[in-house]
mmCIF file of N, CA and C in Angstrom:
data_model
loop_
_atom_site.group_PDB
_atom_site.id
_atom_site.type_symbol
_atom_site.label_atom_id
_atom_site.label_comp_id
_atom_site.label_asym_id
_atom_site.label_seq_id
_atom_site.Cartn_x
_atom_site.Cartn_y
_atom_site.Cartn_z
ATOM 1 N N UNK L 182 -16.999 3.286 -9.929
ATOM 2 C CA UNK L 182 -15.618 3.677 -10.261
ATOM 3 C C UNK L 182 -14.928 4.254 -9.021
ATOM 4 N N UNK L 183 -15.804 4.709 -8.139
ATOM 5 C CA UNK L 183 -15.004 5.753 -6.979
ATOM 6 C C UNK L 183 -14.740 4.321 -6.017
ATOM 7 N N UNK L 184 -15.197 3.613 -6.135
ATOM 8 C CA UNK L 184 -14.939 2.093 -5.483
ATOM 9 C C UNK L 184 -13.579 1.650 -5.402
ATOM 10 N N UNK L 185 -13.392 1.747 -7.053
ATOM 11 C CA UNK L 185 -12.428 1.170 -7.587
ATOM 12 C C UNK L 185 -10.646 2.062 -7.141
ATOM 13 N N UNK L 186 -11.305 2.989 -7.284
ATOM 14 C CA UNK L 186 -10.402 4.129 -7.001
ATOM 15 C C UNK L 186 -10.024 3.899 -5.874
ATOM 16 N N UNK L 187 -10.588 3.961 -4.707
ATOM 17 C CA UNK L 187 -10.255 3.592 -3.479
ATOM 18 C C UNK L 187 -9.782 2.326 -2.561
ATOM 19 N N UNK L 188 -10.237 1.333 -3.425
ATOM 20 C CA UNK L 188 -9.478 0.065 -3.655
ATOM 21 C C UNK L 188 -8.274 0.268 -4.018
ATOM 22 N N UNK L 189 -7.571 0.334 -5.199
ATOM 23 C CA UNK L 189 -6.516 0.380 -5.590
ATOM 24 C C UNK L 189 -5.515 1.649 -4.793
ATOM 25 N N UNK L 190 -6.244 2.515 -4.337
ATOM 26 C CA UNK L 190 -5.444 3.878 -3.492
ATOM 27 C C UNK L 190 -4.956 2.684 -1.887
ATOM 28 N N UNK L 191 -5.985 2.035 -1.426
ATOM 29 C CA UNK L 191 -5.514 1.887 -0.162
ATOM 30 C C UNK L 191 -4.984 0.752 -0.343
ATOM 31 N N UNK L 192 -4.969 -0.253 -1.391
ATOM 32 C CA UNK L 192 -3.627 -1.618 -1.785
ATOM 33 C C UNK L 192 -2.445 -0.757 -1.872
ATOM 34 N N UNK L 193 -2.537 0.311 -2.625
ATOM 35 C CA UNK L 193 -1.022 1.129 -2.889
ATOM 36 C C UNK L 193 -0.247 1.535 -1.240
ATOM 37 N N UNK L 194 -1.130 2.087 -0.955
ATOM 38 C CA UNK L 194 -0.747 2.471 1.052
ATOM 39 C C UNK L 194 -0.173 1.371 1.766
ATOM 40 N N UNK L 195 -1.000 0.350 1.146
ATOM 41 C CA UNK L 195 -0.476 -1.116 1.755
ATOM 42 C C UNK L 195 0.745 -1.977 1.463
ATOM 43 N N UNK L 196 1.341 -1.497 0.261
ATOM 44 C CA UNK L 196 2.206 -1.977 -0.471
ATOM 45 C C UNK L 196 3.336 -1.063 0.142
ATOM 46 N N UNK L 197 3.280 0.170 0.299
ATOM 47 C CA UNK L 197 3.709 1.249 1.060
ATOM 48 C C UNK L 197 4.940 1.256 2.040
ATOM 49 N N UNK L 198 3.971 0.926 2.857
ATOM 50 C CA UNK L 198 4.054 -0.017 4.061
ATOM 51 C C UNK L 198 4.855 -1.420 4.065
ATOM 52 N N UNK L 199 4.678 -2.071 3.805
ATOM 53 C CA UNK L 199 5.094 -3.403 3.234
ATOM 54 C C UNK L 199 6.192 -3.142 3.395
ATOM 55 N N UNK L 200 6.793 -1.950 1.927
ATOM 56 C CA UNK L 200 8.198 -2.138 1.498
ATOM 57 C C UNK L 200 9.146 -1.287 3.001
ATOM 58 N N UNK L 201 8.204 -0.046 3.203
ATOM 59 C CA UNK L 201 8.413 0.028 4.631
ATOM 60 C C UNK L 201 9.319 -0.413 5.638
ATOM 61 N N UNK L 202 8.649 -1.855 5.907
ATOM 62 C CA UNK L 202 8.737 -2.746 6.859
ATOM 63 C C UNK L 202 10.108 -3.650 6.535
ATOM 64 N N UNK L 203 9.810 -3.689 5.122
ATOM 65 C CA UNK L 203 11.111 -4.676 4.733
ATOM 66 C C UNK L 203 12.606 -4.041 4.802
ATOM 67 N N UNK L 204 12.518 -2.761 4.551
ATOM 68 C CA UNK L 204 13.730 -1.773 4.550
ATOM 69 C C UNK L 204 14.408 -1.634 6.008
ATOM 70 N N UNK L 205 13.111 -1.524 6.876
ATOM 71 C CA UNK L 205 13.357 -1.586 8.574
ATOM 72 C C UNK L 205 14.087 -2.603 9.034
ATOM 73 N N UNK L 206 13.453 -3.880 8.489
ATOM 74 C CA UNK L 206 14.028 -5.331 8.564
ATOM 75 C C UNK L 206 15.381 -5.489 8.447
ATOM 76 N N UNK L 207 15.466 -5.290 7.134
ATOM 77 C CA UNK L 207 16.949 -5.637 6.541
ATOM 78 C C UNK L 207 17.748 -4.607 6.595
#
């Protein structure tokens, strides 16, 4: 489960980021 947890914590960081990047962009 603490796997899982940390999976889904560092996709979220990544998604984060992402939108981040797109805001910078445009």
């Amino acid at each position: 489960m603490a796997k899982n947890k940390q999976k889904r914590y560092i996709s979220v960081s990544l998604g984060a980021q992402n939108n981040e990047n797109r805001i910078r962009v445009y």
